[in-house]
CSV table of C-alpha atoms in Angstrom, one decimal:
chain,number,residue,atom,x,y,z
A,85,UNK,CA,0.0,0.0,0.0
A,86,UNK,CA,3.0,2.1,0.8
A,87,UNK,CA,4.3,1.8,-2.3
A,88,UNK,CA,1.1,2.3,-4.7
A,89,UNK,CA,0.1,5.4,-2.5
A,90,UNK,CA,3.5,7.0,-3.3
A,91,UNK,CA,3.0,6.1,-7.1
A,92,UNK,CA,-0.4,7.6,-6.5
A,93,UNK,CA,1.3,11.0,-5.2
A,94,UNK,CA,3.7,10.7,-7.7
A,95,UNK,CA,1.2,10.5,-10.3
A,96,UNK,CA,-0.7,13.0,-9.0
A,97,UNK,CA,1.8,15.5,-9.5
A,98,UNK,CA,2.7,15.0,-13.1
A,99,UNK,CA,-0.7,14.6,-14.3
A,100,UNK,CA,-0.9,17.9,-16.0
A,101,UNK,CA,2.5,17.4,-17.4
A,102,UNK,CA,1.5,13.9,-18.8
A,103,UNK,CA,-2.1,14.7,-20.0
A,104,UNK,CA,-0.5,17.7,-22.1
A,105,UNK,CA,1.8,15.8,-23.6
A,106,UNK,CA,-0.6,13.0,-24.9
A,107,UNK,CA,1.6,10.2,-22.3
A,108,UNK,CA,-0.3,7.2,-20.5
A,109,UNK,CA,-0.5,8.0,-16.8
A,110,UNK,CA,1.2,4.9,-16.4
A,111,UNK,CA,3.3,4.6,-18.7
A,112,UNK,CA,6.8,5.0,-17.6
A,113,UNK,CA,8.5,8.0,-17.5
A,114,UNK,CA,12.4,9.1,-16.7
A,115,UNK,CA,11.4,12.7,-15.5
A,116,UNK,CA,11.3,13.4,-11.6
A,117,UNK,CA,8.5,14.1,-10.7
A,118,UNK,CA,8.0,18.2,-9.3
A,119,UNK,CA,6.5,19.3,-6.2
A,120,UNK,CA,3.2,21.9,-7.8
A,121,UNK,CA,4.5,25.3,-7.4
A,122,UNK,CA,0.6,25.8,-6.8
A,123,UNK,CA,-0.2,26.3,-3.1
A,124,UNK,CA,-2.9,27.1,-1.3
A,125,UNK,CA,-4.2,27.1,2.4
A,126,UNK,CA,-8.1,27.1,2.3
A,127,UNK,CA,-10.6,24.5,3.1
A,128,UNK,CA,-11.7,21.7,1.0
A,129,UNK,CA,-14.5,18.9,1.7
A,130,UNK,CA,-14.5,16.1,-0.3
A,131,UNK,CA,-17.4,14.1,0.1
A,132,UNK,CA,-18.0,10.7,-1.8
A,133,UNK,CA,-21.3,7.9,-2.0
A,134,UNK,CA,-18.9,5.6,-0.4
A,135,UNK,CA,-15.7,4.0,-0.5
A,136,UNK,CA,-15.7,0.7,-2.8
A,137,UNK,CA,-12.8,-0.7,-4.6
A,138,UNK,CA,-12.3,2.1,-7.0
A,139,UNK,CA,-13.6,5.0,-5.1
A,140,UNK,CA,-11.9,4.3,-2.1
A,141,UNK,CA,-8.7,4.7,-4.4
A,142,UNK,CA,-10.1,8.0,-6.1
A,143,UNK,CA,-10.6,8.9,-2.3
A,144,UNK,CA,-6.8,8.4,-1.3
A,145,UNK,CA,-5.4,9.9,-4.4
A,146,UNK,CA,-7.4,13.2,-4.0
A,147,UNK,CA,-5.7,13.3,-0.7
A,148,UNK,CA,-2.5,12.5,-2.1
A,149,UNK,CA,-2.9,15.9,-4.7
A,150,UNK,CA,-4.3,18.0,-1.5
A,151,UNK,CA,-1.3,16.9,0.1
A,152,UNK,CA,1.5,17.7,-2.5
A,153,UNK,CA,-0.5,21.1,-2.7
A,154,UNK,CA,0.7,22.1,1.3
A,155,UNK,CA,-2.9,21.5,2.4
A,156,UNK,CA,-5.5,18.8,3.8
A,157,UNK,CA,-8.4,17.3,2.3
A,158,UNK,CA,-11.3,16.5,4.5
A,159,UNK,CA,-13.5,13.3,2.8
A,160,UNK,CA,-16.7,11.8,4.3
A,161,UNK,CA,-18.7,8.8,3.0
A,162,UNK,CA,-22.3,9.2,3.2
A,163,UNK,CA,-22.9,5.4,2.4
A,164,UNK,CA,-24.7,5.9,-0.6
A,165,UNK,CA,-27.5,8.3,1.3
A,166,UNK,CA,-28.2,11.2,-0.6
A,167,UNK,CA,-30.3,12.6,1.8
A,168,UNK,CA,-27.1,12.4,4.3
A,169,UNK,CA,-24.8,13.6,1.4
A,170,UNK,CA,-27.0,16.9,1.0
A,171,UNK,CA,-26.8,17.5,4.6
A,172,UNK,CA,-23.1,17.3,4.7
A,173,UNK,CA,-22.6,19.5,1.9
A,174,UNK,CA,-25.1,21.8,3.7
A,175,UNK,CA,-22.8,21.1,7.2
A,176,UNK,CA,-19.5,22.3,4.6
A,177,UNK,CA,-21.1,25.6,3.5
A,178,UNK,CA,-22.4,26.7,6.7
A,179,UNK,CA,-18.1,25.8,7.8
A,180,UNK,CA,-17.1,28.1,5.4
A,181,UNK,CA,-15.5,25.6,3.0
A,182,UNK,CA,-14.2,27.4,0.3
A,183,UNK,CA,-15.0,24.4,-2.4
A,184,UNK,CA,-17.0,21.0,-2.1
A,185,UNK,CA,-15.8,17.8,-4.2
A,186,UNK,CA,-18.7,15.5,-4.3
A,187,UNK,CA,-19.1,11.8,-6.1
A,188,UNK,CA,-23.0,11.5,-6.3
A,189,UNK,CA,-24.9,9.0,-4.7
A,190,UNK,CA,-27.7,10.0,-6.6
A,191,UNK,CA,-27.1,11.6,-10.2
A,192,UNK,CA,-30.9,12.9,-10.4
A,193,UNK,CA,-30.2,15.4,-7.5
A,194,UNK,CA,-27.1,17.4,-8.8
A,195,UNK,CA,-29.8,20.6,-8.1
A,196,UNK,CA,-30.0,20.0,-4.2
A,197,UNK,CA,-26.4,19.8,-4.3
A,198,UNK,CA,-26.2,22.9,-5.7
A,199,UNK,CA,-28.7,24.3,-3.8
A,200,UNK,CA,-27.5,23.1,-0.1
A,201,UNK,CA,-23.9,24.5,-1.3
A,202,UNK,CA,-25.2,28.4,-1.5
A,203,UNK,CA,-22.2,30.5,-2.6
A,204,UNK,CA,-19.8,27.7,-2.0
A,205,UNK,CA,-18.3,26.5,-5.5
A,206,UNK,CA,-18.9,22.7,-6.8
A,207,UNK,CA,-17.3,20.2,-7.9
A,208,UNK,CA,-18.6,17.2,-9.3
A,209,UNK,CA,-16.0,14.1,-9.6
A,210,UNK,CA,-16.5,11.0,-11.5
A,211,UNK,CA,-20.3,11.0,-11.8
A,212,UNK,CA,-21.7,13.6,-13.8
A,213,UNK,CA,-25.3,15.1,-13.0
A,214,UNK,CA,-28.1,13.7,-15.0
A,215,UNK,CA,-29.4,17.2,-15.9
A,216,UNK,CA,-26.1,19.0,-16.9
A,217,UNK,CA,-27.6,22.5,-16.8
A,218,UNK,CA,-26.8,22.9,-13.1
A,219,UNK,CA,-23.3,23.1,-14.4
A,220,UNK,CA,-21.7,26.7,-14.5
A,221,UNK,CA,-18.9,29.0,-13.9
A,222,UNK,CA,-19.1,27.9,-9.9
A,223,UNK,CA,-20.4,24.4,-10.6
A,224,UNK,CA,-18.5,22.2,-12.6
A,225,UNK,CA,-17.9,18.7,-13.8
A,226,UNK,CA,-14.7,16.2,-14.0
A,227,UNK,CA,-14.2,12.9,-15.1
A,228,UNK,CA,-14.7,10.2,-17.7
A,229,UNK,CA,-17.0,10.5,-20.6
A,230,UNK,CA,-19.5,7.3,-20.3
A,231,UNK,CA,-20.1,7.7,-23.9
A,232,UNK,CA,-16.7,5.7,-24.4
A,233,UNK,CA,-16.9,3.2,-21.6
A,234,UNK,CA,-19.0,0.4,-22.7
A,235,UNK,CA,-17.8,1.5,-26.5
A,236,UNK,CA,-14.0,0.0,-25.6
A,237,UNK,CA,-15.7,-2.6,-23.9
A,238,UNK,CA,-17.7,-3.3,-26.6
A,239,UNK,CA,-15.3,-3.0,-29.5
A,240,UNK,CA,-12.1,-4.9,-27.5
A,241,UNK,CA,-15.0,-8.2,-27.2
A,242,UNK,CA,-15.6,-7.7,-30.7
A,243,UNK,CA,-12.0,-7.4,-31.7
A,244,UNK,CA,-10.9,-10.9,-30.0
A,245,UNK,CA,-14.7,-12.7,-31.3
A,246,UNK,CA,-13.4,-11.7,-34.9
A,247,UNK,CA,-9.7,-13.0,-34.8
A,248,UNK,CA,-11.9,-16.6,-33.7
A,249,UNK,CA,-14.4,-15.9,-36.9
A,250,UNK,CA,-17.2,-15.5,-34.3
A,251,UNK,CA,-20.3,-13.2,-35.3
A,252,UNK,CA,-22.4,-14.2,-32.7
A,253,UNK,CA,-22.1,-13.8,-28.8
A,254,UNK,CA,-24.0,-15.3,-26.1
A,255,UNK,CA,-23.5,-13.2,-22.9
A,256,UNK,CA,-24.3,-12.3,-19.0
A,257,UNK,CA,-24.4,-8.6,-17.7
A,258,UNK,CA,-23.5,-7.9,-14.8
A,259,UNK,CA,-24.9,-4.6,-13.8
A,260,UNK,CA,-24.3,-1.2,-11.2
A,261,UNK,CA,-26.9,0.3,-9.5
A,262,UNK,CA,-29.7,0.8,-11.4
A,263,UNK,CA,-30.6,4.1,-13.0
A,264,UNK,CA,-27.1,5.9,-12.9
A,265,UNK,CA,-26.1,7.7,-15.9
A,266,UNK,CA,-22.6,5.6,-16.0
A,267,UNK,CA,-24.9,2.4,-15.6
A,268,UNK,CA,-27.0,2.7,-18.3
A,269,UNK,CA,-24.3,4.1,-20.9
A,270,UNK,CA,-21.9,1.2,-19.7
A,271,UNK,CA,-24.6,-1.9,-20.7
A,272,UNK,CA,-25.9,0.1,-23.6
A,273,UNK,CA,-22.6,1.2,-25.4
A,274,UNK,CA,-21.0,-2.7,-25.2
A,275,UNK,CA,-24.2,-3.9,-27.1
A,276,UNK,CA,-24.3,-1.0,-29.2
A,277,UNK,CA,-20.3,-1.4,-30.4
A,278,UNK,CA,-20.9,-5.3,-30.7
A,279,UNK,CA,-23.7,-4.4,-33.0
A,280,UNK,CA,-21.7,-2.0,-35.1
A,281,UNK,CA,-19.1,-4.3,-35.4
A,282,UNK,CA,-22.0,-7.1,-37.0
A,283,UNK,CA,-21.9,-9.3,-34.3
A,284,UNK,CA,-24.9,-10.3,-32.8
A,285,UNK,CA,-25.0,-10.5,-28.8
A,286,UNK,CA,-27.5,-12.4,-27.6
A,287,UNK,CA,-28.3,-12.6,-23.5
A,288,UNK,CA,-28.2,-16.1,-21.8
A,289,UNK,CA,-30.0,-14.8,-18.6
A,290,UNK,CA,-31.3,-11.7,-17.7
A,291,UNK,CA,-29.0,-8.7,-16.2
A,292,UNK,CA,-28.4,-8.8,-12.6
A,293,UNK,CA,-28.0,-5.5,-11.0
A,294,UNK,CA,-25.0,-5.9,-8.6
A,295,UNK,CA,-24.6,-2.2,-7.2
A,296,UNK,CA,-21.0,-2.3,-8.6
A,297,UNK,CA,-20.4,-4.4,-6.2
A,298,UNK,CA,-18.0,-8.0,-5.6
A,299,UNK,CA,-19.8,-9.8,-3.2
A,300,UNK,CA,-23.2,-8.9,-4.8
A,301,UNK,CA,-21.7,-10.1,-8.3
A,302,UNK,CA,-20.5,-13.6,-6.8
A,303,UNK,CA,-23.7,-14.3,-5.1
A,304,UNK,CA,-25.8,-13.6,-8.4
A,305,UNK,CA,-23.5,-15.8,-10.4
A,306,UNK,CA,-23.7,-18.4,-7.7
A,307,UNK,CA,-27.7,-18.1,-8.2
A,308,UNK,CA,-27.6,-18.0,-12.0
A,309,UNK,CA,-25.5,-21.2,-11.7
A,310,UNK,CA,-28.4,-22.7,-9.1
A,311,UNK,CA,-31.0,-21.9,-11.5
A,312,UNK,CA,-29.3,-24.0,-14.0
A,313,UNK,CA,-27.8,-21.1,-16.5
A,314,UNK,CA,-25.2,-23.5,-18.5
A,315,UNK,CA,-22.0,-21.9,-19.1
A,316,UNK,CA,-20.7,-24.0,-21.7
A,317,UNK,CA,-22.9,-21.9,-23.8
A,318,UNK,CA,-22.4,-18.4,-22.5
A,319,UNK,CA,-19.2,-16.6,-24.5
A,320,UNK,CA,-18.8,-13.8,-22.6
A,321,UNK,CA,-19.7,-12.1,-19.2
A,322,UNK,CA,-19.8,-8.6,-19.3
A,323,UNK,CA,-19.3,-6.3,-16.2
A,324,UNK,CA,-19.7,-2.4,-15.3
A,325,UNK,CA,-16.8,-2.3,-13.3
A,326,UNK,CA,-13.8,-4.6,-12.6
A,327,UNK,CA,-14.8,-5.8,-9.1
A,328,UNK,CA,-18.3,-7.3,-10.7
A,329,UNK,CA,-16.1,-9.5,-13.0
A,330,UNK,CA,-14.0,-10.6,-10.1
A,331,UNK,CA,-16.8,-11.5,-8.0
A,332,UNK,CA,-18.7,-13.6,-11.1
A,333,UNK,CA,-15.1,-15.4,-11.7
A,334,UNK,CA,-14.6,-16.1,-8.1
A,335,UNK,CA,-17.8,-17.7,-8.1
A,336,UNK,CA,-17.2,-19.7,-11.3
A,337,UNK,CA,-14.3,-21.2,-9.4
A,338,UNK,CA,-15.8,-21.9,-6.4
A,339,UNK,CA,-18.3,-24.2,-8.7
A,340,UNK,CA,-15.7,-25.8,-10.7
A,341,UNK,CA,-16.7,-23.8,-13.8
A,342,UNK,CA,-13.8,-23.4,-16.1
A,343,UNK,CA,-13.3,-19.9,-17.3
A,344,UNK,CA,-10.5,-20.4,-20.1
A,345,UNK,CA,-13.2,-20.3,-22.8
A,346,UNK,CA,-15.1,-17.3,-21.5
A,347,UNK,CA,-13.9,-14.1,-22.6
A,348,UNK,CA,-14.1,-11.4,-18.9
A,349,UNK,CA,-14.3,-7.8,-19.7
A,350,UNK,CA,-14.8,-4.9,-16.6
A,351,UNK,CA,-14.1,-1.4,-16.3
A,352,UNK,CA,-11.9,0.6,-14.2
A,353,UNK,CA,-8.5,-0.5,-14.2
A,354,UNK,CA,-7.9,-1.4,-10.9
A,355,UNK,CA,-4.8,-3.3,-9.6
A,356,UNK,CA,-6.7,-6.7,-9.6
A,357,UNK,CA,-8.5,-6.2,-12.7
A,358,UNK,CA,-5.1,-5.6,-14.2
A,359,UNK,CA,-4.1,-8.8,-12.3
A,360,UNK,CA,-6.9,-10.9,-13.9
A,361,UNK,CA,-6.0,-9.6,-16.9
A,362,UNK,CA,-2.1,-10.8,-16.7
A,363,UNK,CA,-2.8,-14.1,-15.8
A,364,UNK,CA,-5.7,-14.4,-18.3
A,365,UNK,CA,-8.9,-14.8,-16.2
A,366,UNK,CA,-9.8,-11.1,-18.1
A,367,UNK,CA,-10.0,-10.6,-21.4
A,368,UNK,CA,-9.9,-6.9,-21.1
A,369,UNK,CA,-10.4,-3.4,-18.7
A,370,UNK,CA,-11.6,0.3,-19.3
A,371,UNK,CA,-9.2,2.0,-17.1
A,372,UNK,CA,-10.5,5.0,-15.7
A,373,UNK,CA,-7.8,7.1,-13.9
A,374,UNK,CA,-8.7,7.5,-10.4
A,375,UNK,CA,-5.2,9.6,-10.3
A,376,UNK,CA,-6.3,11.8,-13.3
A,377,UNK,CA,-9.7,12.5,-11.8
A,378,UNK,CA,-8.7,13.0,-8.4
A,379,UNK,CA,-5.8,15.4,-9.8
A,380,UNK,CA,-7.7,17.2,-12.3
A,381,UNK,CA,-10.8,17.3,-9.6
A,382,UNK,CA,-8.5,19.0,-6.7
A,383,UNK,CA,-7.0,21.6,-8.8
A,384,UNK,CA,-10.7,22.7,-10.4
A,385,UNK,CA,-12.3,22.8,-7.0
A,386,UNK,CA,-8.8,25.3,-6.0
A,387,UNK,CA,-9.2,27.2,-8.8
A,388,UNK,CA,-13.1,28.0,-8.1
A,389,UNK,CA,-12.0,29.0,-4.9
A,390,UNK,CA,-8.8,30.8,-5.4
A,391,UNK,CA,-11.1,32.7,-8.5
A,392,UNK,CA,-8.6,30.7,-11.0
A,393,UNK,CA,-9.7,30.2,-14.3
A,394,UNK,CA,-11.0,27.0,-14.2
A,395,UNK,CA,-8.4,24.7,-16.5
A,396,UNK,CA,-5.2,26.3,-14.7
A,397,UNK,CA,-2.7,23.9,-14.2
A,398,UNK,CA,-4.9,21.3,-15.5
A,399,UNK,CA,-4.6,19.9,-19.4
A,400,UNK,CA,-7.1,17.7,-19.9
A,401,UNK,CA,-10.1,19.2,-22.3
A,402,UNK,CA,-12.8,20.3,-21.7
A,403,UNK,CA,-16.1,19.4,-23.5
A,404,UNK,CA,-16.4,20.8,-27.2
A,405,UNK,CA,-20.4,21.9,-25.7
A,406,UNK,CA,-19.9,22.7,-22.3
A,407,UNK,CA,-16.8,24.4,-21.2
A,408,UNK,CA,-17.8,23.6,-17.3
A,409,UNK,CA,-16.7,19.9,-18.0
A,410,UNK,CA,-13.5,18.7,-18.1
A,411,UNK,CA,-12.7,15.0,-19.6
A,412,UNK,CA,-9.9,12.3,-17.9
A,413,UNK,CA,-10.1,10.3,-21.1
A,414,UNK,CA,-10.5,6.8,-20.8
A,415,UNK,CA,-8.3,4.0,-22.4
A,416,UNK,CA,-8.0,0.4,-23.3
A,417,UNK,CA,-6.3,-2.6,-21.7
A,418,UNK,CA,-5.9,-6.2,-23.2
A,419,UNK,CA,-3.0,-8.6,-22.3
A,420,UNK,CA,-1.1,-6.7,-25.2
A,421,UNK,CA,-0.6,-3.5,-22.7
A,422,UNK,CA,-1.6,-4.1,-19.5
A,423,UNK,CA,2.0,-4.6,-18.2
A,424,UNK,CA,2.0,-0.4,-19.0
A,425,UNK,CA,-0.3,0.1,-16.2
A,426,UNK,CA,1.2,-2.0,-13.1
């Protein structure tokens, strides 16, 4: 942990300086990396819809950019309960935080975010409000474009079915929680890419929302397998996130179910889904940079308060249509790369 924390800090700091220069976070580099000549001695709340595999890292890297910036990040989990997560954001405002970070538990109510924040300036990491107009000058968006999630997904499977002269896929989905934006684009845009590259994708049971969650993904699989679902049949199993795919294959081993002929694909990139993939139990990850999020999320919620412009000190683009959203792009793994991102 040690050691991936400093790589996170590490990261962290040369984000900019990587992101502008069109270089892989993780790809290696030979420059040392810079303490940010930014500094800044306000207050900051972070406050995230909980802490699971991937957030929990976003969560430690943000603090890892507070703290190359001279100053502390305070993050609560409001275990998934919006309601909570308003009041909290309320609780920041009223203790003259100068910016809020906040990962939504609920996408639908970006407005009572907005609204329990008064004059205090927004940030919104990693899941982006359903209804985009609340985003402005003072509220603003940063993270991963959902458009291109399921896409990769979606056009990786269809890469490896064609090099087997497949044009047909029987598959299980393994969904997040139900009626997120990053939900919904995920499942639709791995169907959609299967179907614009001719193959068709048929569903051997019916999706199983698993609140992006391990556990929950294992125990479904263990009950698809119950109700007689018969794998020698299923080609793929597709997962919103990386720790959904783990739990579905730690469940096919538990039940003797060999996995060799099943192609595994998850997004996020995280340090087991990278693991699955180099010893083959995953065909392929969307990595989605917790470091480049975090980073770019920290230094947008400084700027807001500092009265920055918004993109100093960050490169990463903003959105072609709405110049209050900045995009961490994110990128492909297969076995070909992976070894990039350990």
């Amino acid at each position: 942990m040690k050691k991936w924390m400093s790589m996170l800090l590490a990261g962290a700091m040369l984000t900019g300086m990587l992101a502008g220069c069109g270089t892989s976070l993780n790809e290696p580099d030979d420059s040392e990396p810079q303490a940010s000549d930014t500094s800044f001695d306000g207050s900051i709340s972070f406050i995230i819809s909980h802490k699971d595999e991937y957030l929990g890292t976003l969560d430690q890297a943000a603090k890892a950019v507070a703290e190359s910036q001279g100053f502390t990040l305070t993050s609560t989990d409001c275990a998934d309960d919006m309601d909570r997560q308003i009041d909290y954001v309320r609780a920041a405002a009223e203790n003259d935080a100068d910016a809020v970070i906040i990962v939504l538990a609920d996408d639908t109510r970006a407005a009572e975010v907005v609204e329990a924040a008064g004059d205090t300036p927004v940030v919104f990491l990693n899941r982006i409000p359903q209804d985009t107009s609340v985003l402005d000058e003072t509220h603003v968006y940063v993270g991963s474009n959902e458009d291109d999630s399921g896409t990769y997904q979606g056009e990786m499977l269809a890469k490896a079915l064609e090099a087997e002269g497949k044009d047909s896929v029987n598959y299980l989905m393994f969904e997040g929680t139900a009626g997120l934006v990053h939900t919904t684009k995920r499942s639709e845009g791995v169907l959609k890419a299967l179907d614009a590259a001719n193959i068709t994708a048929t569903a051997a049971a019916e999706p199983v929302d698993c609140g992006y969650d391990r556990a929950k993904a294992m125990d479904q699989m263990t009950v698809m397998l119950a109700n007689g679902v018969d794998m020698s049949q299923v080609d793929c199993i597709i997962a919103n996130n990386d720790a959904m795919a783990l739990g579905a294959i730690e469940s096919l081993r538990q039940n003797d179910v060999d996995i060799s002929g099943i192609k595994i694909v998850g997004v996020d990139g995280t340090n087991a889904g990278l693991q699955a993939i180099s010893d083959g139990s995953m065909l392929a990850t969307v990595y989605q940079s917790a470091v480049g999020q975090a980073s770019a999320g920290v230094q947008a919620a400084v700027n807001l308060a500092t009265g920055a412009d918004l993109t100093e000190g960050i490169s990463y683009d903003t959105d072609a249509d709405n110049e209050n959203i900045i995009w961490v792009p994110f990128e492909k793994i297969t076995a070909d790369n992976v070894a990039d991102y350990f």
